[in-house]
Each structure stands twice: as C-alpha cells, then as structure tokens.
PDB file of C-alpha atoms in Angstrom:
ATOM      1  CA  MET A   1      19.458 -12.918  18.108  1.00 94.00           C
ATOM      2  CA  PHE A   2      17.016 -15.574  17.631  1.00 94.00           C
ATOM      3  CA  ILE A   3      17.375 -18.892  15.522  1.00 96.00           C
ATOM      4  CA  THR A   4      13.979 -19.810  14.221  1.00 96.00           C
ATOM      5  CA  TYR A   5      13.476 -23.350  12.795  1.00 97.00           C
ATOM      6  CA  LYS A   6      11.010 -23.864  10.000  1.00 95.00           C
ATOM      7  CA  ASN A   7       8.932 -26.111  12.381  1.00 94.00           C
ATOM      8  CA  GLY A   8       8.331 -23.049  14.605  1.00 95.00           C
ATOM      9  CA  LYS A   9      10.944 -23.760  17.214  1.00 95.00           C
ATOM     10  CA  GLU A  10      12.953 -20.723  18.399  1.00 96.00           C
ATOM     11  CA  TYR A  11      16.141 -20.320  20.279  1.00 97.00           C
ATOM     12  CA  SER A  12      17.960 -17.336  21.773  1.00 97.00           C
ATOM     13  CA  LEU A  13      21.600 -17.404  20.549  1.00 96.00           C
ATOM     14  CA  ASP A  14      24.247 -15.007  22.051  1.00 96.00           C
ATOM     15  CA  TYR A  15      27.637 -14.815  20.553  1.00 95.00           C
ATOM     16  CA  ASP A  16      30.674 -13.332  22.437  1.00 93.00           C
ATOM     17  CA  ASP A  17      33.023 -12.262  19.679  1.00 87.00           C
ATOM     18  CA  LYS A  18      36.006 -11.731  21.926  1.00 86.00           C
ATOM     19  CA  ALA A  19      35.710 -15.143  23.544  1.00 88.00           C
ATOM     20  CA  HIS A  20      34.381 -16.843  20.403  1.00 88.00           C
ATOM     21  CA  SER A  21      31.662 -18.545  22.509  1.00 94.00           C
ATOM     22  CA  TYR A  22      28.101 -19.204  22.132  1.00 97.00           C
ATOM     23  CA  LYS A  23      25.040 -19.428  24.514  1.00 96.00           C
ATOM     24  CA  VAL A  24      21.729 -20.813  23.748  1.00 97.00           C
ATOM     25  CA  ASP A  25      18.902 -19.723  26.104  1.00 94.00           C
ATOM     26  CA  ASP A  26      21.680 -18.685  28.593  1.00 94.00           C
ATOM     27  CA  VAL A  27      23.423 -22.066  28.442  1.00 96.00           C
ATOM     28  CA  LYS A  28      26.867 -22.329  26.903  1.00 95.00           C
ATOM     29  CA  VAL A  29      27.194 -24.664  24.034  1.00 96.00           C
ATOM     30  CA  PRO A  30      30.449 -25.584  22.063  1.00 95.00           C
ATOM     31  CA  SER A  31      31.294 -24.063  18.763  1.00 96.00           C
ATOM     32  CA  VAL A  32      32.026 -26.187  15.721  1.00 97.00           C
ATOM     33  CA  THR A  33      35.688 -25.038  15.487  1.00 93.00           C
ATOM     34  CA  ARG A  34      36.375 -25.810  19.143  1.00 92.00           C
ATOM     35  CA  ILE A  35      34.901 -29.268  18.808  1.00 95.00           C
ATOM     36  CA  ILE A  36      37.133 -30.054  15.827  1.00 94.00           C
ATOM     37  CA  ASP A  37      40.183 -28.458  17.326  1.00 89.00           C
ATOM     38  CA  ALA A  38      39.769 -30.991  20.209  1.00 87.00           C
ATOM     39  CA  CYS A  39      40.282 -33.783  17.730  1.00 88.00           C
ATOM     40  CA  PHE A  40      42.690 -31.957  15.419  1.00 82.00           C
ATOM     41  CA  PRO A  41      44.818 -29.562  17.275  1.00 69.00           C
ATOM     42  CA  LYS A  42      46.749 -26.991  15.407  1.00 63.00           C
ATOM     43  CA  ASN A  43      50.297 -28.303  15.708  1.00 53.00           C
ATOM     44  CA  LEU A  44      52.656 -25.280  15.301  1.00 52.00           C
ATOM     45  CA  THR A  45      55.046 -26.167  18.174  1.00 53.00           C
ATOM     46  CA  ASP A  46      57.938 -27.388  16.045  1.00 54.00           C
ATOM     47  CA  TRP A  47      57.631 -24.729  13.518  1.00 53.00           C
ATOM     48  CA  ALA A  48      57.435 -22.004  16.185  1.00 58.00           C
ATOM     49  CA  LEU A  49      60.581 -23.348  17.997  1.00 58.00           C
ATOM     50  CA  ASN A  50      62.405 -23.160  14.653  1.00 62.00           C
ATOM     51  CA  VAL A  51      61.434 -19.696  13.682  1.00 59.00           C
ATOM     52  CA  GLY A  52      61.419 -18.083  17.232  1.00 66.00           C
ATOM     53  CA  GLU A  53      58.743 -16.385  19.203  1.00 63.00           C
ATOM     54  CA  GLU A  54      58.960 -12.947  17.497  1.00 67.00           C
ATOM     55  CA  GLU A  55      58.659 -14.379  13.978  1.00 64.00           C
ATOM     56  CA  TYR A  56      56.036 -16.804  15.037  1.00 58.00           C
ATOM     57  CA  ARG A  57      53.877 -13.957  16.393  1.00 69.00           C
ATOM     58  CA  ARG A  58      54.388 -11.814  13.310  1.00 66.00           C
ATOM     59  CA  VAL A  59      53.510 -14.597  10.831  1.00 56.00           C
ATOM     60  CA  ILE A  60      50.412 -15.725  12.936  1.00 62.00           C
ATOM     61  CA  ASP A  61      49.117 -12.104  13.287  1.00 64.00           C
ATOM     62  CA  GLU A  62      49.677 -11.356   9.621  1.00 70.00           C
ATOM     63  CA  ALA A  63      47.700 -14.534   8.649  1.00 71.00           C
ATOM     64  CA  LEU A  64      44.891 -13.730  11.069  1.00 76.00           C
ATOM     65  CA  GLU A  65      44.557 -10.189   9.660  1.00 84.00           C
ATOM     66  CA  VAL A  66      44.551 -11.324   5.993  1.00 87.00           C
ATOM     67  CA  GLY A  67      41.942 -14.069   6.924  1.00 87.00           C
ATOM     68  CA  ASN A  68      39.750 -11.776   8.918  1.00 90.00           C
ATOM     69  CA  ASP A  69      39.846  -8.840   6.561  1.00 89.00           C
ATOM     70  CA  THR A  70      39.144 -11.220   3.585  1.00 92.00           C
ATOM     71  CA  HIS A  71      36.095 -12.619   5.273  1.00 93.00           C
ATOM     72  CA  GLN A  72      34.794  -9.040   6.162  1.00 91.00           C
ATOM     73  CA  TRP A  73      35.377  -7.953   2.533  1.00 92.00           C
ATOM     74  CA  ILE A  74      33.437 -11.024   1.269  1.00 94.00           C
ATOM     75  CA  GLU A  75      30.655 -10.565   3.757  1.00 94.00           C
ATOM     76  CA  ASP A  76      30.280  -6.836   2.686  1.00 91.00           C
ATOM     77  CA  TYR A  77      30.282  -7.901  -0.966  1.00 93.00           C
ATOM     78  CA  ILE A  78      27.548 -10.474  -0.516  1.00 94.00           C
ATOM     79  CA  ASN A  79      25.411  -8.203   1.584  1.00 91.00           C
ATOM     80  CA  PHE A  80      25.824  -4.989  -0.258  1.00 88.00           C
ATOM     81  CA  GLY A  81      27.371  -5.823  -3.643  1.00 80.00           C
ATOM     82  CA  HIS A  82      30.624  -3.901  -2.926  1.00 68.00           C
ATOM     83  CA  ALA A  83      33.267  -3.683  -0.135  1.00 60.00           C
ATOM     84  CA  CYS A  84      36.291  -2.010   1.183  1.00 55.00           C
ATOM     85  CA  GLU A  85      35.853   1.511  -0.235  1.00 55.00           C
ATOM     86  CA  ASP A  86      35.786   4.761   1.723  1.00 49.00           C
ATOM     87  CA  THR A  87      33.530   7.704   0.810  1.00 43.00           C
ATOM     88  CA  ASP A  88      35.850   8.823  -1.860  1.00 44.00           C
ATOM     89  CA  GLY A  89      35.827   5.427  -3.558  1.00 42.00           C
ATOM     90  CA  LEU A  90      39.461   4.705  -2.726  1.00 38.00           C
ATOM     91  CA  TRP A  91      40.709   1.181  -2.394  1.00 47.00           C
ATOM     92  CA  ARG A  92      41.726   0.421   1.171  1.00 57.00           C
ATOM     93  CA  CYS A  93      42.533  -3.189   1.087  1.00 69.00           C
ATOM     94  CA  ASN A  94      45.831  -3.788  -0.635  1.00 80.00           C
ATOM     95  CA  HIS A  95      46.888  -6.539   1.778  1.00 84.00           C
ATOM     96  CA  ILE A  96      44.009  -8.718   0.571  1.00 90.00           C
ATOM     97  CA  LEU A  97      44.019  -8.021  -3.196  1.00 91.00           C
ATOM     98  CA  LYS A  98      45.191 -11.467  -4.115  1.00 93.00           C
ATOM     99  CA  PRO A  99      42.459 -13.552  -2.022  1.00 94.00           C
ATOM    100  CA  VAL A 100      39.843 -11.102  -3.129  1.00 93.00           C
ATOM    101  CA  LYS A 101      40.804 -11.462  -6.784  1.00 94.00           C
ATOM    102  CA  ALA A 102      40.495 -15.314  -6.260  1.00 96.00           C
ATOM    103  CA  PHE A 103      37.076 -14.897  -4.768  1.00 96.00           C
ATOM    104  CA  LEU A 104      35.900 -12.613  -7.634  1.00 94.00           C
ATOM    105  CA  GLY A 105      37.314 -15.211 -10.116  1.00 96.00           C
ATOM    106  CA  TRP A 106      35.314 -17.883  -8.440  1.00 97.00           C
ATOM    107  CA  THR A 107      32.075 -15.952  -8.483  1.00 96.00           C
ATOM    108  CA  GLU A 108      32.550 -15.187 -12.155  1.00 96.00           C
ATOM    109  CA  GLU A 109      32.867 -18.819 -12.943  1.00 97.00           C
ATOM    110  CA  TYR A 110      30.289 -20.330 -10.783  1.00 97.00           C
ATOM    111  CA  LYS A 111      27.748 -17.355 -10.476  1.00 96.00           C
ATOM    112  CA  PRO A 112      26.280 -18.268  -7.113  1.00 97.00           C
ATOM    113  CA  GLU A 113      22.940 -16.894  -5.958  1.00 97.00           C
ATOM    114  CA  TRP A 114      23.787 -15.663  -2.420  1.00 97.00           C
ATOM    115  CA  ILE A 115      21.384 -16.556   0.454  1.00 96.00           C
ATOM    116  CA  ASP A 116      23.466 -15.733   3.561  1.00 96.00           C
ATOM    117  CA  ALA A 117      26.811 -14.425   4.725  1.00 96.00           C
ATOM    118  CA  GLU A 118      28.222 -14.984   8.248  1.00 96.00           C
ATOM    119  CA  ARG A 119      25.239 -16.871   9.369  1.00 97.00           C
ATOM    120  CA  LYS A 120      24.874 -17.876  13.022  1.00 97.00           C
ATOM    121  CA  ILE A 121      23.542 -21.406  13.390  1.00 97.00           C
ATOM    122  CA  TYR A 122      22.520 -23.724  16.292  1.00 97.00           C
ATOM    123  CA  CYS A 123      21.791 -27.424  16.006  1.00 98.00           C
ATOM    124  CA  ASP A 124      19.118 -28.299  18.648  1.00 96.00           C
ATOM    125  CA  LYS A 125      19.532 -32.030  18.160  1.00 96.00           C
ATOM    126  CA  HIS A 126      23.243 -32.140  18.767  1.00 97.00           C
ATOM    127  CA  LYS A 127      23.721 -28.964  20.804  1.00 97.00           C
ATOM    128  CA  TYR A 128      26.453 -27.013  18.973  1.00 98.00           C
ATOM    129  CA  ALA A 129      26.645 -23.542  17.409  1.00 98.00           C
ATOM    130  CA  GLY A 130      28.685 -21.740  14.894  1.00 97.00           C
ATOM    131  CA  THR A 131      29.090 -19.180  12.210  1.00 97.00           C
ATOM    132  CA  VAL A 132      28.776 -20.183   8.499  1.00 98.00           C
ATOM    133  CA  ASP A 133      30.790 -18.120   6.062  1.00 97.00           C
ATOM    134  CA  ALA A 134      28.231 -18.189   3.331  1.00 98.00           C
ATOM    135  CA  VAL A 135      25.186 -20.018   1.976  1.00 98.00           C
ATOM    136  CA  ALA A 136      24.323 -19.925  -1.704  1.00 98.00           C
ATOM    137  CA  LYS A 137      22.464 -21.860  -4.574  1.00 98.00           C
ATOM    138  CA  ILE A 138      24.574 -22.942  -7.351  1.00 98.00           C
ATOM    139  CA  ASN A 139      22.845 -24.818 -10.271  1.00 96.00           C
ATOM    140  CA  GLY A 140      19.841 -25.062  -8.126  1.00 95.00           C
ATOM    141  CA  ARG A 141      21.602 -26.779  -5.206  1.00 97.00           C
ATOM    142  CA  VAL A 142      21.922 -25.160  -1.781  1.00 98.00           C
ATOM    143  CA  CYS A 143      25.629 -25.100  -0.836  1.00 98.00           C
ATOM    144  CA  VAL A 144      27.378 -24.309   2.428  1.00 98.00           C
ATOM    145  CA  ILE A 145      30.610 -22.457   1.721  1.00 98.00           C
ATOM    146  CA  ASP A 146      33.641 -21.919   3.725  1.00 97.00           C
ATOM    147  CA  PHE A 147      36.325 -19.522   2.744  1.00 97.00           C
ATOM    148  CA  LYS A 148      39.966 -20.323   3.630  1.00 96.00           C
ATOM    149  CA  THR A 149      43.163 -18.281   3.095  1.00 94.00           C
ATOM    150  CA  SER A 150      45.384 -21.150   4.355  1.00 91.00           C
ATOM    151  CA  LYS A 151      48.281 -22.664   2.455  1.00 90.00           C
ATOM    152  CA  LYS A 152      46.225 -25.842   1.572  1.00 92.00           C
ATOM    153  CA  ILE A 153      42.966 -27.488   2.094  1.00 95.00           C
ATOM    154  CA  TYR A 154      43.218 -29.528   5.404  1.00 93.00           C
ATOM    155  CA  LYS A 155      41.021 -32.517   6.103  1.00 94.00           C
ATOM    156  CA  PRO A 156      39.269 -31.170   9.286  1.00 94.00           C
ATOM    157  CA  TYR A 157      37.545 -28.466   7.063  1.00 96.00           C
ATOM    158  CA  HIS A 158      35.286 -31.174   5.790  1.00 97.00           C
ATOM    159  CA  LEU A 159      33.975 -31.739   9.368  1.00 97.00           C
ATOM    160  CA  GLN A 160      33.453 -28.191   9.915  1.00 97.00           C
ATOM    161  CA  ILE A 161      31.242 -27.831   6.921  1.00 98.00           C
ATOM    162  CA  SER A 162      29.397 -31.108   7.612  1.00 98.00           C
ATOM    163  CA  ALA A 163      28.344 -29.674  10.974  1.00 98.00           C
ATOM    164  CA  TYR A 164      27.213 -26.473   9.392  1.00 98.00           C
ATOM    165  CA  ALA A 165      25.283 -28.311   6.742  1.00 98.00           C
ATOM    166  CA  GLN A 166      23.363 -30.457   9.256  1.00 98.00           C
ATOM    167  CA  ALA A 167      22.310 -27.435  11.255  1.00 98.00           C
ATOM    168  CA  ILE A 168      21.057 -25.550   8.171  1.00 98.00           C
ATOM    169  CA  ARG A 169      19.264 -28.601   6.919  1.00 97.00           C
ATOM    170  CA  ARG A 170      17.379 -28.845  10.143  1.00 97.00           C
ATOM    171  CA  ILE A 171      16.844 -25.089  10.567  1.00 97.00           C
ATOM    172  CA  ASP A 172      15.424 -24.553   6.988  1.00 97.00           C
ATOM    173  CA  GLY A 173      13.578 -27.917   6.863  1.00 97.00           C
ATOM    174  CA  LEU A 174      15.564 -29.030   3.827  1.00 97.00           C
ATOM    175  CA  ARG A 175      14.842 -32.482   2.381  1.00 95.00           C
ATOM    176  CA  GLN A 176      18.300 -32.607   0.839  1.00 96.00           C
ATOM    177  CA  TRP A 177      21.583 -32.103   2.560  1.00 97.00           C
ATOM    178  CA  PRO A 178      23.212 -28.863   1.338  1.00 98.00           C
ATOM    179  CA  LEU A 179      26.288 -29.449  -0.799  1.00 98.00           C
ATOM    180  CA  GLY A 180      29.779 -28.554   0.918  1.00 98.00           C
ATOM    181  CA  ILE A 181      32.404 -26.294  -0.797  1.00 98.00           C
ATOM    182  CA  ILE A 182      35.659 -25.411   0.693  1.00 98.00           C
ATOM    183  CA  LEU A 183      37.000 -22.439  -1.214  1.00 98.00           C
ATOM    184  CA  ARG A 184      40.635 -21.618  -0.707  1.00 97.00           C
ATOM    185  CA  LEU A 185      41.603 -18.209  -1.790  1.00 97.00           C
ATOM    186  CA  ASP A 186      45.491 -18.102  -2.356  1.00 95.00           C
ATOM    187  CA  LYS A 187      47.219 -15.095  -0.895  1.00 93.00           C
ATOM    188  CA  GLU A 188      50.164 -15.263  -3.237  1.00 92.00           C
ATOM    189  CA  THR A 189      48.778 -16.167  -6.653  1.00 95.00           C
ATOM    190  CA  GLY A 190      45.292 -14.672  -6.528  1.00 95.00           C
ATOM    191  CA  LEU A 191      43.886 -18.047  -7.774  1.00 97.00           C
ATOM    192  CA  PHE A 192      41.252 -20.253  -6.153  1.00 97.00           C
ATOM    193  CA  GLN A 193      41.115 -23.906  -5.236  1.00 98.00           C
ATOM    194  CA  GLN A 194      37.833 -25.503  -4.360  1.00 97.00           C
ATOM    195  CA  LYS A 195      36.706 -28.772  -2.954  1.00 98.00           C
ATOM    196  CA  VAL A 196      33.088 -29.845  -3.489  1.00 98.00           C
ATOM    197  CA  PHE A 197      31.745 -32.703  -1.454  1.00 98.00           C
ATOM    198  CA  GLU A 198      28.689 -34.272   0.267  1.00 98.00           C
ATOM    199  CA  PRO A 199      28.762 -33.201   3.919  1.00 98.00           C
ATOM    200  CA  LYS A 200      26.442 -36.003   5.023  1.00 97.00           C
ATOM    201  CA  ASP A 201      29.117 -38.491   4.445  1.00 97.00           C
ATOM    202  CA  HIS A 202      31.299 -36.981   7.238  1.00 97.00           C
ATOM    203  CA  PHE A 203      28.815 -35.913   9.826  1.00 98.00           C
ATOM    204  CA  LYS A 204      29.204 -39.101  11.798  1.00 97.00           C
ATOM    205  CA  THR A 205      32.917 -38.309  12.324  1.00 97.00           C
ATOM    206  CA  PHE A 206      32.146 -34.934  13.556  1.00 97.00           C
ATOM    207  CA  ILE A 207      29.722 -36.463  16.148  1.00 97.00           C
ATOM    208  CA  LYS A 208      32.762 -38.545  17.258  1.00 96.00           C
ATOM    209  CA  CYS A 209      34.835 -35.462  17.725  1.00 96.00           C
ATOM    210  CA  MET A 210      32.006 -34.015  20.010  1.00 95.00           C
ATOM    211  CA  GLU A 211      32.153 -37.284  21.966  1.00 95.00           C
ATOM    212  CA  LEU A 212      35.878 -37.133  22.330  1.00 94.00           C
ATOM    213  CA  ARG A 213      35.711 -33.463  23.414  1.00 91.00           C
ATOM    214  CA  GLN A 214      33.118 -34.280  26.060  1.00 91.00           C
ATOM    215  CA  TRP A 215      35.298 -37.131  27.268  1.00 91.00           C
ATOM    216  CA  SER A 216      38.429 -34.985  27.531  1.00 88.00           C
ATOM    217  CA  SER A 217      36.557 -32.517  29.724  1.00 85.00           C
ATOM    218  CA  ILE A 218      35.411 -35.072  32.385  1.00 86.00           C
ATOM    219  CA  ARG A 219      37.358 -36.045  35.473  1.00 85.00           C
ATOM    220  CA  ILE A 220      38.237 -39.758  35.533  1.00 84.00           C
ATOM    221  CA  LYS A 221      37.627 -41.256  38.977  1.00 85.00           C
ATOM    222  CA  GLU A 222      40.335 -43.308  40.511  1.00 85.00           C
ATOM    223  CA  SER A 223      39.423 -46.814  41.548  1.00 84.00           C
ATOM    224  CA  ASP A 224      40.684 -48.720  44.540  1.00 80.00           C
ATOM    225  CA  VAL A 225      43.227 -51.497  43.725  1.00 78.00           C
ATOM    226  CA  VAL A 226      41.595 -54.877  43.893  1.00 67.00           C
TER     227      VAL A 226
END
C-alpha cells in the first residue's frame, strides 16, 4: 500500500501481519508498539511463575483472542455499519459481547463521525510506522482513538497515541494536533472507561523511547585500559 502525504510525498508501506513488522520503500522501520515495549516491557514473569505455564498460556491466549476479535468487530462496524453476523443474521461473537456493549454505549454517548479504522501510518520525519485503531471527529475535533480490553489504562498507552497523532498530523497536513482518546472496553462489566488527552504533550517522551531502543540495539565497543 502507499502512504500519501498532503504535500504530495508518497511512500510504499508493506506490513507483515505474522511478524508484525513494517517496511517503507523496502527498508525496515520500527513499529510504534515495539518502540514503546523497549522502554516499558510487559513484566509478566512473577505472575507467570505463580500461576504456572499452562494457566499462563490459557489466560494470555484468551486475552489475545478477545482483544483481536473485538478490534475486528469494531473495524467492520466502522467500515460497514454492522459486524459479526453470518448470512442468516446469527450472532457469532458471544465471547466479546461485553466489550462490544461498552463500545456501542460509548458511540451512543459521543456520536463520533468515523474517518478511518485500522489505518496504517508512517512518519517520514522520525521513521516509524504503525496501525491506528480509529480516527474520528468528535465535536469538530479530529481524534485518534485506541481501543483497549485490558484491566486498566496503562501509562504507555499515551505514548502510543502520541506517535500515531504526530504521524496523522503530518500526513494529513493538519494545523492542530489531533486529540487522543484511550477507550477501555471492560470485558466483565460491559462498561467503558475513556481517557482524553493532548498527545503533543507526550510526543517528546516517545522520541526518547526511540532513542533508547536505538541505543539498546548497538554494540558497545570495549576500550583499552588506560
């Protein structure tokens, strides 16, 4: 696919879904999530040791399934106005009923004007790529939205959205930074929790994460003893 900037610049972006990796004009570039993980690794070691390998795998796989299927449902809903039905109109997504209910409750309250779903982005200035869950207008303001089915809203999520917002601002030639929205869809209660913030306030920290990731990948030369 091609990423076309409003100023006319165009970049060829290839995404490997299995490896979750991006190439721009045949050159590999880091993803937003990989950059952030380099600074804020998912520390599940102690919990995994306590519950055992089998339970660890079961819980992780279940969480991934719910998260992935919820994102797919929302993408179809945004693009087609409906989702998760077969030709007979039968409901096939019982395992994501609660997060879907939370999402529909949020859309009813805030009435977003959808612009994009699962949008691929590439920031040519800082050389990173990623996939934005959704872009919408709410009360006339462009918003970058990230859907989460996690237990809580974690701080690194703000950096993720700040990186997406910067890329979209540059690609679309926006004068104003998009607003950031973290939308957590609770898997147990069917309620939503949202965090609205200004991504521009956190972008410098994301750049520091990029620098730390780059530093961690280089080999440090050994010096002679003086």
